[in-house]
CSV table of C-alpha atoms in Angstrom, one decimal:
chain,number,residue,atom,x,y,z
A,1,MET,CA,0.0,0.0,0.0
A,2,ILE,CA,2.9,2.4,0.6
A,3,VAL,CA,3.6,2.3,-3.2
A,4,ALA,CA,0.0,3.2,-3.9
A,5,VAL,CA,0.1,6.3,-1.6
A,6,THR,CA,3.6,7.5,-2.7
A,7,GLY,CA,3.2,6.7,-6.3
A,8,CYS,CA,6.2,6.6,-8.6
A,9,GLY,CA,8.5,7.8,-5.9
A,10,SER,CA,6.7,11.1,-5.4
A,11,LYS,CA,6.2,11.1,-1.7
A,12,ILE,CA,3.5,13.2,-0.1
A,13,ASP,CA,4.6,15.6,2.7
A,14,TYR,CA,2.6,14.5,5.7
A,15,GLY,CA,3.8,17.4,7.9
A,16,LEU,CA,1.2,19.3,9.9
A,17,PRO,CA,0.9,23.1,9.4
A,18,ASP,CA,1.9,25.4,12.2
A,19,ASN,CA,-1.8,25.8,13.3
A,20,PRO,CA,-3.5,22.6,12.2
A,21,ILE,CA,-7.3,22.5,11.9
A,22,GLU,CA,-9.0,20.0,14.2
A,23,PHE,CA,-11.7,18.4,12.1
A,24,ASN,CA,-14.4,17.4,14.5
A,25,THR,CA,-16.7,14.7,13.1
A,26,SER,CA,-20.5,15.1,13.1
A,27,THR,CA,-23.4,13.3,11.6
A,28,PHE,CA,-25.1,14.3,8.3
A,29,ALA,CA,-28.5,12.9,7.4
A,30,ASN,CA,-29.6,12.7,3.8
A,31,PRO,CA,-32.5,15.2,3.5
A,32,SER,CA,-34.4,12.8,1.3
A,33,ASN,CA,-33.9,9.9,3.7
A,34,GLU,CA,-33.2,10.7,7.3
A,35,ALA,CA,-32.1,7.1,8.0
A,36,ASP,CA,-29.3,7.5,5.4
A,37,GLU,CA,-26.5,9.0,7.7
A,38,TYR,CA,-22.9,9.8,7.1
A,39,SER,CA,-19.9,10.9,9.2
A,40,ALA,CA,-19.2,14.5,8.3
A,41,ILE,CA,-16.6,17.2,8.6
A,42,ASP,CA,-16.7,21.0,8.1
A,43,TYR,CA,-14.2,23.1,6.3
A,44,GLU,CA,-14.4,26.8,5.2
A,45,GLY,CA,-18.2,26.8,5.9
A,46,ARG,CA,-18.9,23.7,3.8
A,47,LYS,CA,-19.9,20.2,5.0
A,48,TYR,CA,-18.1,17.2,3.5
A,49,ILE,CA,-19.2,13.5,3.6
A,50,PRO,CA,-17.6,10.3,2.4
A,51,PHE,CA,-17.5,9.9,-1.4
A,52,GLY,CA,-14.9,7.3,-2.4
A,53,THR,CA,-11.6,5.5,-2.0
A,54,LEU,CA,-8.3,5.5,-3.9
A,55,LYS,CA,-8.2,4.0,-7.3
A,56,GLY,CA,-4.6,3.6,-8.5
A,57,SER,CA,-2.1,5.8,-6.7
A,58,LEU,CA,-1.9,9.2,-5.0
A,59,GLY,CA,1.3,11.1,-5.3
A,60,SER,CA,2.6,14.5,-4.2
A,61,ALA,CA,1.4,16.1,-7.5
A,62,ASP,CA,-2.2,15.0,-6.5
A,63,ALA,CA,-2.3,15.9,-2.8
A,64,GLY,CA,-2.5,19.6,-2.0
A,65,GLU,CA,-1.7,21.1,1.4
A,66,CYS,CA,-2.2,19.3,4.7
A,67,LEU,CA,-4.9,21.2,6.6
A,68,GLY,CA,-5.0,19.3,9.9
A,69,TYR,CA,-6.2,16.1,11.6
A,70,LEU,CA,-9.3,14.3,12.6
A,71,VAL,CA,-11.0,14.5,16.0
A,72,GLN,CA,-13.6,11.8,16.8
A,73,GLU,CA,-15.7,11.9,19.9
A,74,GLY,CA,-13.2,14.3,21.5
A,75,GLN,CA,-10.2,12.1,20.7
A,76,LYS,CA,-7.5,13.7,18.6
A,77,LEU,CA,-6.3,11.4,15.9
A,78,GLU,CA,-3.2,13.4,14.8
A,79,GLU,CA,-2.0,10.6,12.5
A,80,VAL,CA,-5.2,10.9,10.4
A,81,ARG,CA,-4.6,14.0,8.3
A,82,LEU,CA,-6.8,15.9,5.9
A,83,PHE,CA,-5.5,17.4,2.7
A,84,THR,CA,-6.9,19.4,-0.2
A,85,LEU,CA,-6.3,18.1,-3.7
A,86,ALA,CA,-3.8,19.9,-5.8
A,87,ASP,CA,-5.9,20.4,-8.9
A,88,ASP,CA,-9.2,21.1,-7.1
A,89,ARG,CA,-9.4,24.9,-7.0
A,90,GLU,CA,-13.0,24.9,-5.7
A,91,VAL,CA,-12.0,22.5,-2.9
A,92,ASN,CA,-14.9,20.1,-3.7
A,93,TYR,CA,-12.9,17.2,-2.3
A,94,LEU,CA,-10.8,16.5,0.7
A,95,VAL,CA,-8.6,13.4,1.2
A,96,GLU,CA,-8.1,11.7,4.5
A,97,ILE,CA,-4.8,9.8,4.9
A,98,ASP,CA,-3.7,7.8,7.9
A,99,THR,CA,0.0,8.5,8.1
A,100,GLU,CA,0.7,5.5,10.3
A,101,GLY,CA,-1.5,2.9,8.8
A,102,GLU,CA,0.4,1.0,6.2
A,103,MET,CA,-2.7,-1.0,5.3
A,104,SER,CA,-5.0,2.0,5.4
A,105,GLN,CA,-6.3,3.3,2.1
A,106,PRO,CA,-6.9,7.1,1.6
A,107,SER,CA,-10.5,8.1,1.6
A,108,PHE,CA,-12.1,11.0,-0.1
A,109,TYR,CA,-14.8,13.4,1.1
A,110,ARG,CA,-17.0,15.5,-1.2
A,111,ALA,CA,-18.7,18.8,-0.3
A,112,VAL,CA,-22.5,18.1,0.1
A,113,ASP,CA,-23.3,21.3,-1.8
A,114,THR,CA,-22.0,19.6,-5.0
A,115,VAL,CA,-24.8,17.0,-5.0
A,116,GLY,CA,-26.5,17.0,-8.4
A,117,LYS,CA,-23.9,19.2,-10.0
A,118,GLU,CA,-21.6,18.1,-12.8
A,119,ILE,CA,-18.1,18.3,-11.2
A,120,ASP,CA,-15.0,16.5,-12.3
A,121,VAL,CA,-14.1,13.4,-10.3
A,122,PRO,CA,-10.3,13.0,-10.3
A,123,PRO,CA,-9.2,9.7,-12.0
A,124,PHE,CA,-7.6,8.4,-8.8
A,125,ILE,CA,-11.0,8.5,-6.9
A,126,ASP,CA,-13.2,5.4,-7.0
A,127,SER,CA,-16.8,6.4,-6.1
A,128,LEU,CA,-18.4,4.2,-3.5
A,129,ASP,CA,-21.8,5.0,-4.9
A,130,TYR,CA,-23.4,6.1,-1.6
A,131,ALA,CA,-27.1,6.9,-1.9
A,132,TYR,CA,-26.6,10.6,-1.2
A,133,TRP,CA,-24.5,11.0,-4.4
A,134,ARG,CA,-26.9,9.2,-6.8
């Protein structure tokens, strides 16, 4: 899995910024089906929920800046970092990478306000076809 994340020798810089964001998780319910719930995070006034997993590899040219780390139920998971994507100027996606989990696969969040909109899905993201995104 390390090869898949580093991709062709281009290693991602996992370093935290000086003032990392603590991404507290919350729950998001699909407005059309309240029983359809997702773990959610907020960034820059937008809510993000799971969208997909890694297809192929993710290299330093794909990952943007490290924003911070995940906090679940008050527990800081500083090894679970959140990044922007380098070519995603609208920040429609965020990628979560476990920096200590050799067997962990990066996962991708998508901003809920993009539902129903035609936006590009980067070729390295494999949609998990969650009900909210259909």
